Amino acid sequence: MVIDLARLADPRHTAMLVMEMQRGVVGDLSRFPELAEVCAERDVVAHAAQVATAARAAGVPIVQCTAAFRADRAGTHTDNCPFIRRLLRDPAHMLEGTGAVEVVPELSAPGDLESRRHHGFSPFTGTSLDSTLRALGVRTVVATGLSLNLGIPGLCLEAVNLGYRVVVVSDAVAGVPADYGDAVMTRTIGLLAARATAGELVRAWKDGEGAAGPWTV
């Protein structure tokens, strides 16, 4: 199935979701060196910034979907997931009020919205993100950020379950190992969402020309 990207991501009904592009995840304070390395090799931050600049110019709202923990861990289930248990062995990991939870400067702007969570891997569960998007009249979400291991699949699955259409920016996401992330894009994301490069989306927003992209099944 061929899509018309300009129509699918019409700025009047679209929001850009930036998933965990935070200093403690992919920036100068990253505790995930392998993920940060893949992002650097693939210019993930630069591609996401390219989309964000075009979104702001087109009037597309941007929601920074961030994660943080309280020092006392209130509001966070700490024992129901092996990955979370490992992360929280470090008492200083992604604490509220620290530089680690800030959005990387390349993607941050005063007019952006923020949806912060203290638990889980999806930006929708336990947050007001769905209500925010519906209040904005959003029907399509454009997904960028991290990671293809957990966060992006969770975002896409929940967005689809809630009735949104999803576009994943293929060169503004990453996972580890890199080839596993590529497989997730093909085998999982491709079943849930349309895929487009940053350049295709920017062109669609800039001049309304539909960039064709496949729904792979």
mmCIF file of N, CA and C in Angstrom, residues 82-152:
data_model
loop_
_atom_site.group_PDB
_atom_site.id
_atom_site.type_symbol
_atom_site.label_atom_id
_atom_site.label_comp_id
_atom_site.label_asym_id
_atom_site.label_seq_id
_atom_site.Cartn_x
_atom_site.Cartn_y
_atom_site.Cartn_z
ATOM 1 N N PRO A 82 13.161 -6.730 34.668
ATOM 2 C CA PRO A 82 14.613 -6.874 34.845
ATOM 3 C C PRO A 82 15.398 -5.641 34.428
ATOM 4 N N PHE A 83 15.009 -5.001 33.322
ATOM 5 C CA PHE A 83 15.747 -3.841 32.843
ATOM 6 C C PHE A 83 15.678 -2.693 33.845
ATOM 7 N N ILE A 84 14.494 -2.432 34.389
ATOM 8 C CA ILE A 84 14.349 -1.364 35.376
ATOM 9 C C ILE A 84 15.146 -1.687 36.633
ATOM 10 N N ARG A 85 15.115 -2.936 37.062
ATOM 11 C CA ARG A 85 15.886 -3.303 38.253
ATOM 12 C C ARG A 85 17.368 -3.011 38.051
ATOM 13 N N ARG A 86 17.875 -3.314 36.848
ATOM 14 C CA ARG A 86 19.290 -3.042 36.573
ATOM 15 C C ARG A 86 19.562 -1.545 36.569
ATOM 16 N N LEU A 87 18.695 -0.776 35.925
ATOM 17 C CA LEU A 87 18.898 0.673 35.855
ATOM 18 C C LEU A 87 18.954 1.300 37.238
ATOM 19 N N LEU A 88 18.055 0.864 38.108
ATOM 20 C CA LEU A 88 17.912 1.539 39.388
ATOM 21 C C LEU A 88 18.891 1.047 40.441
ATOM 22 N N ARG A 89 19.809 0.180 40.043
ATOM 23 C CA ARG A 89 20.928 -0.110 40.940
ATOM 24 C C ARG A 89 21.789 1.137 41.134
ATOM 25 N N ASP A 90 21.737 2.034 40.150
ATOM 26 C CA ASP A 90 22.421 3.322 40.264
ATOM 27 C C ASP A 90 21.454 4.308 40.893
ATOM 28 N N PRO A 91 21.668 4.717 42.133
ATOM 29 C CA PRO A 91 20.701 5.595 42.810
ATOM 30 C C PRO A 91 20.572 6.977 42.173
ATOM 31 N N ALA A 92 21.521 7.344 41.311
ATOM 32 C CA ALA A 92 21.487 8.664 40.687
ATOM 33 C C ALA A 92 20.937 8.630 39.262
ATOM 34 N N HIS A 93 20.446 7.468 38.803
ATOM 35 C CA HIS A 93 20.049 7.354 37.399
ATOM 36 C C HIS A 93 18.815 8.193 37.079
ATOM 37 N N MET A 94 18.945 9.112 36.133
ATOM 38 C CA MET A 94 17.843 9.901 35.568
ATOM 39 C C MET A 94 16.947 10.501 36.652
ATOM 40 N N LEU A 95 17.549 11.182 37.603
ATOM 41 C CA LEU A 95 16.781 11.760 38.700
ATOM 42 C C LEU A 95 16.136 13.080 38.303
ATOM 43 N N GLU A 96 14.920 13.281 38.790
ATOM 44 C CA GLU A 96 14.251 14.564 38.618
ATOM 45 C C GLU A 96 15.168 15.691 39.090
ATOM 46 N N GLY A 97 15.181 16.775 38.329
ATOM 47 C CA GLY A 97 15.937 17.948 38.719
ATOM 48 C C GLY A 97 17.398 17.928 38.335
ATOM 49 N N THR A 98 17.854 16.853 37.685
ATOM 50 C CA THR A 98 19.250 16.787 37.266
ATOM 51 C C THR A 98 19.360 17.012 35.764
ATOM 52 N N GLY A 99 20.582 17.296 35.314
ATOM 53 C CA GLY A 99 20.806 17.524 33.890
ATOM 54 C C GLY A 99 20.507 16.321 33.030
ATOM 55 N N ALA A 100 20.577 15.127 33.604
ATOM 56 C CA ALA A 100 20.370 13.907 32.821
ATOM 57 C C ALA A 100 18.981 13.827 32.203
ATOM 58 N N VAL A 101 17.976 14.428 32.845
ATOM 59 C CA VAL A 101 16.611 14.306 32.331
ATOM 60 C C VAL A 101 16.263 15.422 31.341
ATOM 61 N N GLU A 102 17.166 16.350 31.135
ATOM 62 C CA GLU A 102 16.909 17.431 30.174
ATOM 63 C C GLU A 102 16.969 16.908 28.743
ATOM 64 N N VAL A 103 16.146 17.473 27.881
ATOM 65 C CA VAL A 103 16.198 17.151 26.454
ATOM 66 C C VAL A 103 17.493 17.700 25.874
ATOM 67 N N VAL A 104 18.110 16.942 24.967
ATOM 68 C CA VAL A 104 19.356 17.411 24.360
ATOM 69 C C VAL A 104 19.101 18.763 23.689
ATOM 70 N N PRO A 105 20.053 19.688 23.762
ATOM 71 C CA PRO A 105 19.796 21.055 23.281
ATOM 72 C C PRO A 105 19.440 21.140 21.811
ATOM 73 N N GLU A 106 19.906 20.201 21.004
ATOM 74 C CA GLU A 106 19.595 20.237 19.569
ATOM 75 C C GLU A 106 18.094 20.080 19.300
ATOM 76 N N LEU A 107 17.380 19.503 20.264
ATOM 77 C CA LEU A 107 15.955 19.214 20.056
ATOM 78 C C LEU A 107 15.034 20.026 20.944
ATOM 79 N N SER A 108 15.600 20.815 21.808
ATOM 80 C CA SER A 108 14.793 21.529 22.795
ATOM 81 C C SER A 108 14.411 22.914 22.297
ATOM 82 N N ALA A 109 13.168 23.312 22.580
ATOM 83 C CA ALA A 109 12.710 24.664 22.243
ATOM 84 C C ALA A 109 11.654 25.075 23.260
ATOM 85 N N PRO A 110 11.569 26.366 23.579
ATOM 86 C CA PRO A 110 10.645 26.816 24.632
ATOM 87 C C PRO A 110 9.185 26.470 24.376
ATOM 88 N N GLY A 111 8.764 26.428 23.135
ATOM 89 C CA GLY A 111 7.358 26.183 22.842
ATOM 90 C C GLY A 111 6.945 24.726 22.853
ATOM 91 N N ASP A 112 7.883 23.812 23.034
ATOM 92 C CA ASP A 112 7.542 22.392 23.032
ATOM 93 C C ASP A 112 6.737 22.025 24.276
ATOM 94 N N LEU A 113 5.865 21.047 24.120
ATOM 95 C CA LEU A 113 5.161 20.453 25.243
ATOM 96 C C LEU A 113 6.007 19.324 25.813
ATOM 97 N N GLU A 114 5.698 18.924 27.034
ATOM 98 C CA GLU A 114 6.417 17.798 27.628
ATOM 99 C C GLU A 114 5.434 16.844 28.287
ATOM 100 N N SER A 115 5.665 15.555 28.077
ATOM 101 C CA SER A 115 4.905 14.516 28.764
ATOM 102 C C SER A 115 5.922 13.641 29.483
ATOM 103 N N ARG A 116 5.968 13.764 30.795
ATOM 104 C CA ARG A 116 6.975 13.031 31.577
ATOM 105 C C ARG A 116 6.336 11.836 32.275
ATOM 106 N N ARG A 117 7.059 10.749 32.294
ATOM 107 C CA ARG A 117 6.570 9.566 32.999
ATOM 108 C C ARG A 117 7.617 9.116 34.015
ATOM 109 N N HIS A 118 7.146 8.388 35.017
ATOM 110 C CA HIS A 118 8.019 7.882 36.062
ATOM 111 C C HIS A 118 8.009 6.358 36.098
ATOM 112 N N HIS A 119 7.313 5.767 35.148
ATOM 113 C CA HIS A 119 7.225 4.306 35.131
ATOM 114 C C HIS A 119 6.978 3.818 33.717
ATOM 115 N N GLY A 120 7.501 2.625 33.413
ATOM 116 C CA GLY A 120 7.168 1.953 32.166
ATOM 117 C C GLY A 120 7.954 2.452 30.973
ATOM 118 N N PHE A 121 7.546 1.978 29.794
ATOM 119 C CA PHE A 121 8.301 2.237 28.577
ATOM 120 C C PHE A 121 7.495 2.928 27.486
ATOM 121 N N SER A 122 6.231 3.180 27.728
ATOM 122 C CA SER A 122 5.408 3.858 26.734
ATOM 123 C C SER A 122 5.102 5.266 27.198
ATOM 124 N N PRO A 123 5.089 6.238 26.293
ATOM 125 C CA PRO A 123 4.756 7.606 26.697
ATOM 126 C C PRO A 123 3.280 7.808 26.999
ATOM 127 N N PHE A 124 2.432 6.824 26.667
ATOM 128 C CA PHE A 124 0.993 6.984 26.871
ATOM 129 C C PHE A 124 0.531 6.495 28.245
ATOM 130 N N THR A 125 1.045 5.369 28.709
ATOM 131 C CA THR A 125 0.551 4.780 29.948
ATOM 132 C C THR A 125 0.889 5.658 31.147
ATOM 133 N N GLY A 126 -0.136 6.011 31.918
ATOM 134 C CA GLY A 126 0.081 6.756 33.138
ATOM 135 C C GLY A 126 0.413 8.221 32.953
ATOM 136 N N THR A 127 0.205 8.751 31.756
ATOM 137 C CA THR A 127 0.460 10.165 31.485
ATOM 138 C C THR A 127 -0.786 10.795 30.861
ATOM 139 N N SER A 128 -0.723 12.107 30.655
ATOM 140 C CA SER A 128 -1.841 12.815 30.017
ATOM 141 C C SER A 128 -1.623 12.987 28.516
ATOM 142 N N LEU A 129 -0.688 12.237 27.940
ATOM 143 C CA LEU A 129 -0.350 12.437 26.530
ATOM 144 C C LEU A 129 -1.556 12.265 25.618
ATOM 145 N N ASP A 130 -2.333 11.221 25.813
ATOM 146 C CA ASP A 130 -3.487 10.993 24.945
ATOM 147 C C ASP A 130 -4.455 12.167 25.021
ATOM 148 N N SER A 131 -4.749 12.637 26.229
ATOM 149 C CA SER A 131 -5.659 13.778 26.385
ATOM 150 C C SER A 131 -5.092 15.027 25.730
ATOM 151 N N THR A 132 -3.790 15.234 25.874
ATOM 152 C CA THR A 132 -3.143 16.395 25.258
ATOM 153 C C THR A 132 -3.289 16.363 23.746
ATOM 154 N N LEU A 133 -3.006 15.216 23.152
ATOM 155 C CA LEU A 133 -3.092 15.095 21.697
ATOM 156 C C LEU A 133 -4.516 15.297 21.205
ATOM 157 N N ARG A 134 -5.472 14.734 21.900
ATOM 158 C CA ARG A 134 -6.866 14.885 21.472
ATOM 159 C C ARG A 134 -7.318 16.335 21.604
ATOM 160 N N ALA A 135 -6.841 17.022 22.643
ATOM 161 C CA ALA A 135 -7.179 18.436 22.793
ATOM 162 C C ALA A 135 -6.612 19.281 21.663
ATOM 163 N N LEU A 136 -5.500 18.821 21.093
ATOM 164 C CA LEU A 136 -4.873 19.519 19.972
ATOM 165 C C LEU A 136 -5.463 19.119 18.624
ATOM 166 N N GLY A 137 -6.390 18.174 18.623
ATOM 167 C CA GLY A 137 -6.989 17.711 17.373
ATOM 168 C C GLY A 137 -6.086 16.800 16.568
ATOM 169 N N VAL A 138 -5.178 16.113 17.239
ATOM 170 C CA VAL A 138 -4.192 15.272 16.552
ATOM 171 C C VAL A 138 -4.790 13.924 16.171
ATOM 172 N N ARG A 139 -4.519 13.514 14.928
ATOM 173 C CA ARG A 139 -4.921 12.184 14.464
ATOM 174 C C ARG A 139 -3.720 11.332 14.049
ATOM 175 N N THR A 140 -2.596 11.991 13.735
ATOM 176 C CA THR A 140 -1.377 11.280 13.327
ATOM 177 C C THR A 140 -0.231 11.722 14.218
ATOM 178 N N VAL A 141 0.560 10.759 14.677
ATOM 179 C CA VAL A 141 1.757 11.098 15.444
ATOM 180 C C VAL A 141 2.987 10.687 14.647
ATOM 181 N N VAL A 142 3.975 11.555 14.644
ATOM 182 C CA VAL A 142 5.261 11.288 14.011
ATOM 183 C C VAL A 142 6.241 10.944 15.126
ATOM 184 N N ALA A 143 6.802 9.741 15.068
ATOM 185 C CA ALA A 143 7.632 9.236 16.152
ATOM 186 C C ALA A 143 9.110 9.332 15.812
ATOM 187 N N THR A 144 9.868 9.900 16.747
ATOM 188 C CA THR A 144 11.322 9.933 16.661
ATOM 189 C C THR A 144 11.877 9.583 18.034
ATOM 190 N N GLY A 145 13.146 9.169 18.079
ATOM 191 C CA GLY A 145 13.794 8.980 19.368
ATOM 192 C C GLY A 145 14.149 7.543 19.675
ATOM 193 N N LEU A 146 14.094 7.209 20.968
ATOM 194 C CA LEU A 146 14.708 5.977 21.444
ATOM 195 C C LEU A 146 13.772 5.222 22.387
ATOM 196 N N SER A 147 13.959 3.918 22.335
ATOM 197 C CA SER A 147 14.786 3.175 21.387
ATOM 198 C C SER A 147 13.919 2.171 20.661
ATOM 199 N N LEU A 148 14.483 1.569 19.629
ATOM 200 C CA LEU A 148 13.769 0.518 18.913
ATOM 201 C C LEU A 148 13.707 -0.777 19.710
ATOM 202 N N ASN A 149 14.446 -0.851 20.790
ATOM 203 C CA ASN A 149 14.364 -2.033 21.645
ATOM 204 C C ASN A 149 13.063 -2.057 22.438
ATOM 205 N N LEU A 150 12.660 -0.893 22.967
ATOM 206 C CA LEU A 150 11.487 -0.851 23.840
ATOM 207 C C LEU A 150 10.579 0.348 23.561
ATOM 208 N N GLY A 151 11.112 1.546 23.666
ATOM 209 C CA GLY A 151 10.284 2.741 23.673
ATOM 210 C C GLY A 151 9.488 2.981 22.407
ATOM 211 N N ILE A 152 10.132 2.873 21.256
ATOM 212 C CA ILE A 152 9.436 3.154 19.996
ATOM 213 C C ILE A 152 8.374 2.102 19.688
#
